[in-house]
Amino acid sequence: MAPRQPADPIQAPGTAEPVWRAWSRLGAFPAAALPEQGRVVVVAAHPDDEVLGAGGTLARLAAAGAQLTVVSVTDGEASHPHSTRVTPTRLAAIRAGELRGALAELGASEAEVVRLQVADTRVAVHEDEVAAALKPLLDGARLCLAPWAGDVHSDHEAAGRAALAAARAAAVDCWTYPVWMWHWARPDDTRVPWDRAVTVRLPQEFSELKHRAVRRFVSQIHPLGPDAADAAVLPPDELAHHLRDIEVFFT
């Protein structure tokens, strides 16, 4: 009999970062070839996804002179739905400010930020609208980076599918980045398309920039208050997955 799967793999205990770091394949995926010029569109379901999954890559692109368009599909206003300390409207503004601060840390303060303001947790309902909004933003772009459509988070998956559809329509390559996969998957997990994985290596200067950028998301990595409803969304054991000297994409 197969073991019972938890209803929500994201809420279940996850894979510790030392397990991933001990996996020999993690450092053996082919190197991704980043564009050296032109415009790159970076899609995120929530402000912070793009930095967690691709922040070091954004720093490398910015340093090379690429033009960056960062698309926040939602404002992440539902990260603490039961909080009595901050309203969803206030949290949306906080997270937008945190993203701007993180981009500045990455050397990407000139990036264009587009907020689609789709309701947090409801991206799947508006997937076609998101794809339609992304299509003109992708016209003429060299590359699209977007959430992986297998991340087992409905907003991430819908944003990823929408980005892939829009990129196909615009004839633009789209690489997808995992976020929660590092929590619920394990090395050699057959649910993950490792055969399509590529990596972007982060020299120390870019790794340090990413570390500083991640710390800008105070509302997500620190509690909003003492109540359980205000707990950190990204505690240290989860952040550890995103503070390596490589980033992984699926092509």
PDB file of C-alpha atoms in Angstrom:
ATOM      1  CA  MET A   1       0.000   0.000   0.000  1.00  0.00           C
ATOM      2  CA  ALA A   2       1.412   3.394  -0.963  1.00  0.00           C
ATOM      3  CA  PRO A   3       1.920   5.842   1.879  1.00  0.00           C
ATOM      4  CA  ARG A   4      -0.836   8.376   2.294  1.00  0.00           C
ATOM      5  CA  GLN A   5       0.041  11.713   0.741  1.00  0.00           C
ATOM      6  CA  PRO A   6      -0.587  14.862   2.807  1.00  0.00           C
ATOM      7  CA  ALA A   7      -3.412  17.054   1.551  1.00  0.00           C
ATOM      8  CA  ASP A   8      -1.022  19.992   1.197  1.00  0.00           C
ATOM      9  CA  PRO A   9       2.623  19.052   0.576  1.00  0.00           C
ATOM     10  CA  ILE A  10       3.675  22.627   1.307  1.00  0.00           C
ATOM     11  CA  GLN A  11       2.340  22.362   4.863  1.00  0.00           C
ATOM     12  CA  ALA A  12       3.863  18.921   5.422  1.00  0.00           C
ATOM     13  CA  PRO A  13       7.429  18.509   6.719  1.00  0.00           C
ATOM     14  CA  GLY A  14       9.877  19.177   3.917  1.00  0.00           C
ATOM     15  CA  THR A  15      13.295  18.126   2.688  1.00  0.00           C
ATOM     16  CA  ALA A  16      16.127  19.698   4.668  1.00  0.00           C
ATOM     17  CA  GLU A  17      18.607  21.799   2.704  1.00  0.00           C
ATOM     18  CA  PRO A  18      21.625  19.602   3.662  1.00  0.00           C
ATOM     19  CA  VAL A  19      19.913  16.741   1.814  1.00  0.00           C
ATOM     20  CA  TRP A  20      19.818  18.829  -1.361  1.00  0.00           C
ATOM     21  CA  ARG A  21      23.385  20.036  -0.945  1.00  0.00           C
ATOM     22  CA  ALA A  22      24.617  16.464  -0.616  1.00  0.00           C
ATOM     23  CA  TRP A  23      22.952  15.480  -3.902  1.00  0.00           C
ATOM     24  CA  SER A  24      25.648  15.122  -6.553  1.00  0.00           C
ATOM     25  CA  ARG A  25      23.345  16.005  -9.454  1.00  0.00           C
ATOM     26  CA  LEU A  26      22.513  19.446  -8.071  1.00  0.00           C
ATOM     27  CA  GLY A  27      25.820  20.889  -9.212  1.00  0.00           C
ATOM     28  CA  ALA A  28      26.013  18.858 -12.405  1.00  0.00           C
ATOM     29  CA  PHE A  29      23.152  20.269 -14.473  1.00  0.00           C
ATOM     30  CA  PRO A  30      24.172  22.086 -17.684  1.00  0.00           C
ATOM     31  CA  ALA A  31      24.926  25.789 -17.441  1.00  0.00           C
ATOM     32  CA  ALA A  32      22.230  28.115 -18.785  1.00  0.00           C
ATOM     33  CA  ALA A  33      23.255  30.656 -21.417  1.00  0.00           C
ATOM     34  CA  LEU A  34      21.929  34.035 -20.305  1.00  0.00           C
ATOM     35  CA  PRO A  35      21.284  36.731 -22.904  1.00  0.00           C
ATOM     36  CA  GLU A  36      23.905  39.465 -22.793  1.00  0.00           C
ATOM     37  CA  GLN A  37      21.600  42.249 -23.926  1.00  0.00           C
ATOM     38  CA  GLY A  38      17.971  43.017 -24.671  1.00  0.00           C
ATOM     39  CA  ARG A  39      14.908  42.765 -22.462  1.00  0.00           C
ATOM     40  CA  VAL A  40      14.019  39.981 -20.046  1.00  0.00           C
ATOM     41  CA  VAL A  41      10.515  39.627 -18.588  1.00  0.00           C
ATOM     42  CA  VAL A  42      10.366  38.091 -15.113  1.00  0.00           C
ATOM     43  CA  VAL A  43       6.977  36.827 -13.943  1.00  0.00           C
ATOM     44  CA  ALA A  44       6.132  36.156 -10.290  1.00  0.00           C
ATOM     45  CA  ALA A  45       2.895  34.978  -8.739  1.00  0.00           C
ATOM     46  CA  HIS A  46       3.686  37.028  -5.609  1.00  0.00           C
ATOM     47  CA  PRO A  47       6.304  39.673  -4.813  1.00  0.00           C
ATOM     48  CA  ASP A  48       9.337  37.694  -3.540  1.00  0.00           C
ATOM     49  CA  ASP A  49       8.942  34.610  -5.779  1.00  0.00           C
ATOM     50  CA  GLU A  50      11.159  36.146  -8.468  1.00  0.00           C
ATOM     51  CA  VAL A  51      13.912  36.943  -5.977  1.00  0.00           C
ATOM     52  CA  LEU A  52      13.741  33.571  -4.204  1.00  0.00           C
ATOM     53  CA  GLY A  53      13.823  31.618  -7.444  1.00  0.00           C
ATOM     54  CA  ALA A  54      15.854  33.869  -9.721  1.00  0.00           C
ATOM     55  CA  GLY A  55      17.287  36.793  -7.752  1.00  0.00           C
ATOM     56  CA  GLY A  56      20.904  36.016  -8.490  1.00  0.00           C
ATOM     57  CA  THR A  57      20.094  35.630 -12.167  1.00  0.00           C
ATOM     58  CA  LEU A  58      18.361  39.014 -12.117  1.00  0.00           C
ATOM     59  CA  ALA A  59      21.486  40.523 -10.572  1.00  0.00           C
ATOM     60  CA  ARG A  60      23.652  38.998 -13.293  1.00  0.00           C
ATOM     61  CA  LEU A  61      21.315  40.225 -16.020  1.00  0.00           C
ATOM     62  CA  ALA A  62      21.200  43.732 -14.551  1.00  0.00           C
ATOM     63  CA  ALA A  63      24.986  43.869 -14.294  1.00  0.00           C
ATOM     64  CA  ALA A  64      25.249  42.834 -17.949  1.00  0.00           C
ATOM     65  CA  GLY A  65      22.977  45.699 -18.988  1.00  0.00           C
ATOM     66  CA  ALA A  66      19.791  43.763 -19.715  1.00  0.00           C
ATOM     67  CA  GLN A  67      16.493  45.619 -19.425  1.00  0.00           C
ATOM     68  CA  LEU A  68      14.234  43.961 -16.853  1.00  0.00           C
ATOM     69  CA  THR A  69      10.456  43.959 -16.700  1.00  0.00           C
ATOM     70  CA  VAL A  70       9.234  42.391 -13.456  1.00  0.00           C
ATOM     71  CA  VAL A  71       5.584  41.332 -13.416  1.00  0.00           C
ATOM     72  CA  SER A  72       3.814  40.761 -10.086  1.00  0.00           C
ATOM     73  CA  VAL A  73       0.683  38.809 -10.977  1.00  0.00           C
ATOM     74  CA  THR A  74      -0.765  39.312  -7.482  1.00  0.00           C
ATOM     75  CA  ASP A  75       0.279  41.685  -4.730  1.00  0.00           C
ATOM     76  CA  GLY A  76       0.635  38.839  -2.228  1.00  0.00           C
ATOM     77  CA  GLU A  77      -2.016  40.382  -0.011  1.00  0.00           C
ATOM     78  CA  ALA A  78      -3.267  37.000   1.265  1.00  0.00           C
ATOM     79  CA  SER A  79      -0.015  35.757   2.804  1.00  0.00           C
ATOM     80  CA  HIS A  80      -1.450  36.316   6.304  1.00  0.00           C
ATOM     81  CA  PRO A  81      -5.218  35.969   5.796  1.00  0.00           C
ATOM     82  CA  HIS A  82      -6.116  35.857   9.496  1.00  0.00           C
ATOM     83  CA  SER A  83      -3.810  38.592  10.734  1.00  0.00           C
ATOM     84  CA  THR A  84      -5.338  41.275  12.939  1.00  0.00           C
ATOM     85  CA  ARG A  85      -2.207  43.427  12.641  1.00  0.00           C
ATOM     86  CA  VAL A  86      -2.217  44.240   8.950  1.00  0.00           C
ATOM     87  CA  THR A  87      -5.005  44.490   6.393  1.00  0.00           C
ATOM     88  CA  PRO A  88      -4.699  42.914   2.941  1.00  0.00           C
ATOM     89  CA  THR A  89      -4.562  46.380   1.384  1.00  0.00           C
ATOM     90  CA  ARG A  90      -1.733  47.444   3.655  1.00  0.00           C
ATOM     91  CA  LEU A  91       0.106  44.168   3.115  1.00  0.00           C
ATOM     92  CA  ALA A  92      -0.105  44.615  -0.665  1.00  0.00           C
ATOM     93  CA  ALA A  93       1.577  48.008  -0.337  1.00  0.00           C
ATOM     94  CA  ILE A  94       4.215  46.632   2.025  1.00  0.00           C
ATOM     95  CA  ARG A  95       5.089  43.794  -0.327  1.00  0.00           C
ATOM     96  CA  ALA A  96       5.310  46.091  -3.334  1.00  0.00           C
ATOM     97  CA  GLY A  97       7.760  48.239  -1.404  1.00  0.00           C
ATOM     98  CA  GLU A  98       9.764  45.207  -0.328  1.00  0.00           C
ATOM     99  CA  LEU A  99      10.080  44.142  -3.959  1.00  0.00           C
ATOM    100  CA  ARG A 100      11.375  47.557  -4.961  1.00  0.00           C
ATOM    101  CA  GLY A 101      13.926  47.420  -2.165  1.00  0.00           C
ATOM    102  CA  ALA A 102      15.000  43.913  -3.177  1.00  0.00           C
ATOM    103  CA  LEU A 103      15.453  44.942  -6.816  1.00  0.00           C
ATOM    104  CA  ALA A 104      17.626  47.850  -5.684  1.00  0.00           C
ATOM    105  CA  GLU A 105      19.796  45.422  -3.716  1.00  0.00           C
ATOM    106  CA  LEU A 106      20.191  43.343  -6.882  1.00  0.00           C
ATOM    107  CA  GLY A 107      21.383  46.364  -8.863  1.00  0.00           C
ATOM    108  CA  ALA A 108      18.073  46.401 -10.749  1.00  0.00           C
ATOM    109  CA  SER A 109      16.513  49.591  -9.402  1.00  0.00           C
ATOM    110  CA  GLU A 110      15.758  50.666 -12.978  1.00  0.00           C
ATOM    111  CA  ALA A 111      13.622  47.590 -13.625  1.00  0.00           C
ATOM    112  CA  GLU A 112      10.080  48.225 -14.791  1.00  0.00           C
ATOM    113  CA  VAL A 113       7.608  46.743 -12.301  1.00  0.00           C
ATOM    114  CA  VAL A 114       4.145  45.817 -13.575  1.00  0.00           C
ATOM    115  CA  ARG A 115       1.453  44.900 -11.029  1.00  0.00           C
ATOM    116  CA  LEU A 116      -1.428  42.953 -12.569  1.00  0.00           C
ATOM    117  CA  GLN A 117      -3.287  42.981  -9.210  1.00  0.00           C
ATOM    118  CA  VAL A 118      -4.984  39.635  -9.678  1.00  0.00           C
ATOM    119  CA  ALA A 119      -6.472  38.467  -6.379  1.00  0.00           C
ATOM    120  CA  ASP A 120      -3.979  36.476  -4.333  1.00  0.00           C
ATOM    121  CA  THR A 121      -4.886  32.732  -4.308  1.00  0.00           C
ATOM    122  CA  ARG A 122      -7.136  33.261  -7.377  1.00  0.00           C
ATOM    123  CA  VAL A 123      -4.681  33.260 -10.269  1.00  0.00           C
ATOM    124  CA  ALA A 124      -6.054  30.035 -11.754  1.00  0.00           C
ATOM    125  CA  VAL A 125      -9.458  31.673 -12.159  1.00  0.00           C
ATOM    126  CA  HIS A 126      -7.863  34.479 -14.173  1.00  0.00           C
ATOM    127  CA  GLU A 127      -5.223  32.472 -16.023  1.00  0.00           C
ATOM    128  CA  ASP A 128      -6.348  33.466 -19.524  1.00  0.00           C
ATOM    129  CA  GLU A 129      -6.460  37.133 -18.530  1.00  0.00           C
ATOM    130  CA  VAL A 130      -2.930  36.880 -17.134  1.00  0.00           C
ATOM    131  CA  ALA A 131      -1.674  35.305 -20.365  1.00  0.00           C
ATOM    132  CA  ALA A 132      -3.327  38.089 -22.362  1.00  0.00           C
ATOM    133  CA  ALA A 133      -1.705  40.750 -20.165  1.00  0.00           C
ATOM    134  CA  LEU A 134       1.726  39.127 -20.494  1.00  0.00           C
ATOM    135  CA  LYS A 135       1.628  38.778 -24.281  1.00  0.00           C
ATOM    136  CA  PRO A 136       2.323  42.472 -25.164  1.00  0.00           C
ATOM    137  CA  LEU A 137       4.963  42.675 -22.416  1.00  0.00           C
ATOM    138  CA  LEU A 138       6.804  39.779 -24.060  1.00  0.00           C
ATOM    139  CA  ASP A 139       6.830  41.208 -27.565  1.00  0.00           C
ATOM    140  CA  GLY A 140      10.467  41.709 -28.541  1.00  0.00           C
ATOM    141  CA  ALA A 141      11.826  40.179 -25.299  1.00  0.00           C
ATOM    142  CA  ARG A 142      14.876  37.925 -25.345  1.00  0.00           C
ATOM    143  CA  LEU A 143      13.752  35.681 -22.489  1.00  0.00           C
ATOM    144  CA  CYS A 144      10.945  35.085 -20.012  1.00  0.00           C
ATOM    145  CA  LEU A 145      11.510  33.744 -16.496  1.00  0.00           C
ATOM    146  CA  ALA A 146       8.404  32.448 -14.719  1.00  0.00           C
ATOM    147  CA  PRO A 147       7.267  30.145 -11.910  1.00  0.00           C
ATOM    148  CA  TRP A 148       7.435  26.421 -12.596  1.00  0.00           C
ATOM    149  CA  ALA A 149       3.995  25.066 -13.492  1.00  0.00           C
ATOM    150  CA  GLY A 150       4.554  21.995 -11.288  1.00  0.00           C
ATOM    151  CA  ASP A 151       5.364  23.838  -8.062  1.00  0.00           C
ATOM    152  CA  VAL A 152       2.298  22.490  -6.170  1.00  0.00           C
ATOM    153  CA  HIS A 153       1.090  25.984  -5.358  1.00  0.00           C
ATOM    154  CA  SER A 154      -1.981  26.947  -7.370  1.00  0.00           C
ATOM    155  CA  ASP A 155      -0.923  30.573  -7.950  1.00  0.00           C
ATOM    156  CA  HIS A 156       2.600  29.577  -8.987  1.00  0.00           C
ATOM    157  CA  GLU A 157       1.310  26.912 -11.333  1.00  0.00           C
ATOM    158  CA  ALA A 158      -1.297  29.159 -12.970  1.00  0.00           C
ATOM    159  CA  ALA A 159       1.177  32.029 -13.369  1.00  0.00           C
ATOM    160  CA  GLY A 160       3.659  29.601 -14.912  1.00  0.00           C
ATOM    161  CA  ARG A 161       1.110  28.204 -17.362  1.00  0.00           C
ATOM    162  CA  ALA A 162       0.013  31.708 -18.351  1.00  0.00           C
ATOM    163  CA  ALA A 163       3.606  32.801 -18.907  1.00  0.00           C
ATOM    164  CA  LEU A 164       4.384  29.721 -20.990  1.00  0.00           C
ATOM    165  CA  ALA A 165       1.312  30.329 -23.155  1.00  0.00           C
ATOM    166  CA  ALA A 166       2.152  33.993 -23.649  1.00  0.00           C
ATOM    167  CA  ALA A 167       5.802  33.201 -24.389  1.00  0.00           C
ATOM    168  CA  ARG A 168       4.809  30.649 -27.010  1.00  0.00           C
ATOM    169  CA  ALA A 169       2.522  33.194 -28.658  1.00  0.00           C
ATOM    170  CA  ALA A 170       5.326  35.758 -28.650  1.00  0.00           C
ATOM    171  CA  ALA A 171       7.968  33.228 -29.787  1.00  0.00           C
ATOM    172  CA  VAL A 172      10.072  33.914 -26.687  1.00  0.00           C
ATOM    173  CA  ASP A 173      12.007  31.281 -24.731  1.00  0.00           C
ATOM    174  CA  CYS A 174      10.621  30.734 -21.240  1.00  0.00           C
ATOM    175  CA  TRP A 175      12.598  29.224 -18.373  1.00  0.00           C
ATOM    176  CA  THR A 176      10.683  28.315 -15.243  1.00  0.00           C
ATOM    177  CA  TYR A 177      11.989  28.444 -11.695  1.00  0.00           C
ATOM    178  CA  PRO A 178      10.815  26.298  -8.775  1.00  0.00           C
ATOM    179  CA  VAL A 179      10.119  27.789  -5.355  1.00  0.00           C
ATOM    180  CA  TRP A 180       8.172  25.353  -3.156  1.00  0.00           C
ATOM    181  CA  MET A 181       9.519  22.317  -5.029  1.00  0.00           C
ATOM    182  CA  TRP A 182      12.635  22.408  -2.862  1.00  0.00           C
ATOM    183  CA  HIS A 183      10.362  21.857   0.149  1.00  0.00           C
ATOM    184  CA  TRP A 184       8.141  18.993  -0.992  1.00  0.00           C
ATOM    185  CA  ALA A 185      10.382  17.145  -3.473  1.00  0.00           C
ATOM    186  CA  ARG A 186      13.485  15.064  -2.856  1.00  0.00           C
ATOM    187  CA  PRO A 187      16.632  14.399  -4.899  1.00  0.00           C
ATOM    188  CA  ASP A 188      15.838  12.334  -8.015  1.00  0.00           C
ATOM    189  CA  ASP A 189      12.114  12.854  -7.392  1.00  0.00           C
ATOM    190  CA  THR A 190      10.328  11.497 -10.464  1.00  0.00           C
ATOM    191  CA  ARG A 191       7.736  14.298 -10.316  1.00  0.00           C
ATOM    192  CA  VAL A 192      10.414  16.820 -11.273  1.00  0.00           C
ATOM    193  CA  PRO A 193      11.711  17.225 -14.873  1.00  0.00           C
ATOM    194  CA  TRP A 194      15.396  17.021 -13.976  1.00  0.00           C
ATOM    195  CA  ASP A 195      16.219  16.224 -17.613  1.00  0.00           C
ATOM    196  CA  ARG A 196      15.241  19.818 -18.466  1.00  0.00           C
ATOM    197  CA  ALA A 197      17.135  21.437 -15.610  1.00  0.00           C
ATOM    198  CA  VAL A 198      19.842  24.049 -16.189  1.00  0.00           C
ATOM    199  CA  THR A 199      21.708  26.187 -13.693  1.00  0.00           C
ATOM    200  CA  VAL A 200      22.916  29.733 -13.379  1.00  0.00           C
ATOM    201  CA  ARG A 201      25.973  29.935 -11.142  1.00  0.00           C
ATOM    202  CA  LEU A 202      26.272  32.878  -8.789  1.00  0.00           C
ATOM    203  CA  PRO A 203      29.769  34.179  -8.137  1.00  0.00           C
ATOM    204  CA  GLN A 204      30.182  35.462  -4.596  1.00  0.00           C
ATOM    205  CA  GLU A 205      29.303  39.070  -5.425  1.00  0.00           C
ATOM    206  CA  PHE A 206      25.942  38.051  -6.920  1.00  0.00           C
ATOM    207  CA  SER A 207      25.234  35.543  -4.172  1.00  0.00           C
ATOM    208  CA  GLU A 208      25.754  38.305  -1.619  1.00  0.00           C
ATOM    209  CA  LEU A 209      23.430  40.618  -3.531  1.00  0.00           C
ATOM    210  CA  LYS A 210      20.738  37.953  -3.480  1.00  0.00           C
ATOM    211  CA  HIS A 211      21.162  37.397   0.248  1.00  0.00           C
ATOM    212  CA  ARG A 212      20.660  41.120   0.838  1.00  0.00           C
ATOM    213  CA  ALA A 213      17.654  41.197  -1.491  1.00  0.00           C
ATOM    214  CA  VAL A 214      15.966  38.280   0.274  1.00  0.00           C
ATOM    215  CA  ARG A 215      16.330  40.069   3.607  1.00  0.00           C
ATOM    216  CA  ARG A 216      14.216  42.903   2.226  1.00  0.00           C
ATOM    217  CA  PHE A 217      11.087  40.741   2.424  1.00  0.00           C
ATOM    218  CA  VAL A 218      10.595  41.426   6.119  1.00  0.00           C
ATOM    219  CA  SER A 219       6.850  40.700   6.028  1.00  0.00           C
ATOM    220  CA  GLN A 220       7.545  37.159   4.845  1.00  0.00           C
ATOM    221  CA  ILE A 221      10.689  36.127   6.708  1.00  0.00           C
ATOM    222  CA  HIS A 222       9.847  37.608  10.129  1.00  0.00           C
ATOM    223  CA  PRO A 223       6.635  37.321  12.148  1.00  0.00           C
ATOM    224  CA  LEU A 224       4.221  40.231  11.886  1.00  0.00           C
ATOM    225  CA  GLY A 225       3.428  39.715  15.562  1.00  0.00           C
ATOM    226  CA  PRO A 226       3.254  37.080  18.314  1.00  0.00           C
ATOM    227  CA  ASP A 227       0.030  35.425  17.168  1.00  0.00           C
ATOM    228  CA  ALA A 228       0.071  32.242  15.111  1.00  0.00           C
ATOM    229  CA  ALA A 229      -1.759  34.077  12.325  1.00  0.00           C
ATOM    230  CA  ASP A 230       1.239  36.396  12.032  1.00  0.00           C
ATOM    231  CA  ALA A 231       3.943  33.733  11.766  1.00  0.00           C
ATOM    232  CA  ALA A 232       6.698  33.994   9.181  1.00  0.00           C
ATOM    233  CA  VAL A 233       5.789  32.446   5.834  1.00  0.00           C
ATOM    234  CA  LEU A 234       9.439  31.726   5.043  1.00  0.00           C
ATOM    235  CA  PRO A 235      11.320  30.550   8.143  1.00  0.00           C
ATOM    236  CA  PRO A 236      15.093  29.992   7.965  1.00  0.00           C
ATOM    237  CA  ASP A 237      14.875  26.336   6.919  1.00  0.00           C
ATOM    238  CA  GLU A 238      12.826  27.338   3.865  1.00  0.00           C
ATOM    239  CA  LEU A 239      15.000  30.317   3.003  1.00  0.00           C
ATOM    240  CA  ALA A 240      18.052  28.046   3.012  1.00  0.00           C
ATOM    241  CA  HIS A 241      16.833  26.449  -0.221  1.00  0.00           C
ATOM    242  CA  HIS A 242      17.122  29.820  -1.965  1.00  0.00           C
ATOM    243  CA  LEU A 243      20.483  30.989  -0.648  1.00  0.00           C
ATOM    244  CA  ARG A 244      22.771  28.700  -2.639  1.00  0.00           C
ATOM    245  CA  ASP A 245      25.412  29.738  -5.154  1.00  0.00           C
ATOM    246  CA  ILE A 246      23.331  28.324  -8.019  1.00  0.00           C
ATOM    247  CA  GLU A 247      19.792  28.791  -9.298  1.00  0.00           C
ATOM    248  CA  VAL A 248      17.924  26.059 -11.166  1.00  0.00           C
ATOM    249  CA  PHE A 249      15.561  26.554 -14.104  1.00  0.00           C
ATOM    250  CA  PHE A 250      13.574  24.173 -16.282  1.00  0.00           C
ATOM    251  CA  THR A 251      13.810  24.881 -20.005  1.00  0.00           C
TER     252      THR A 251
END
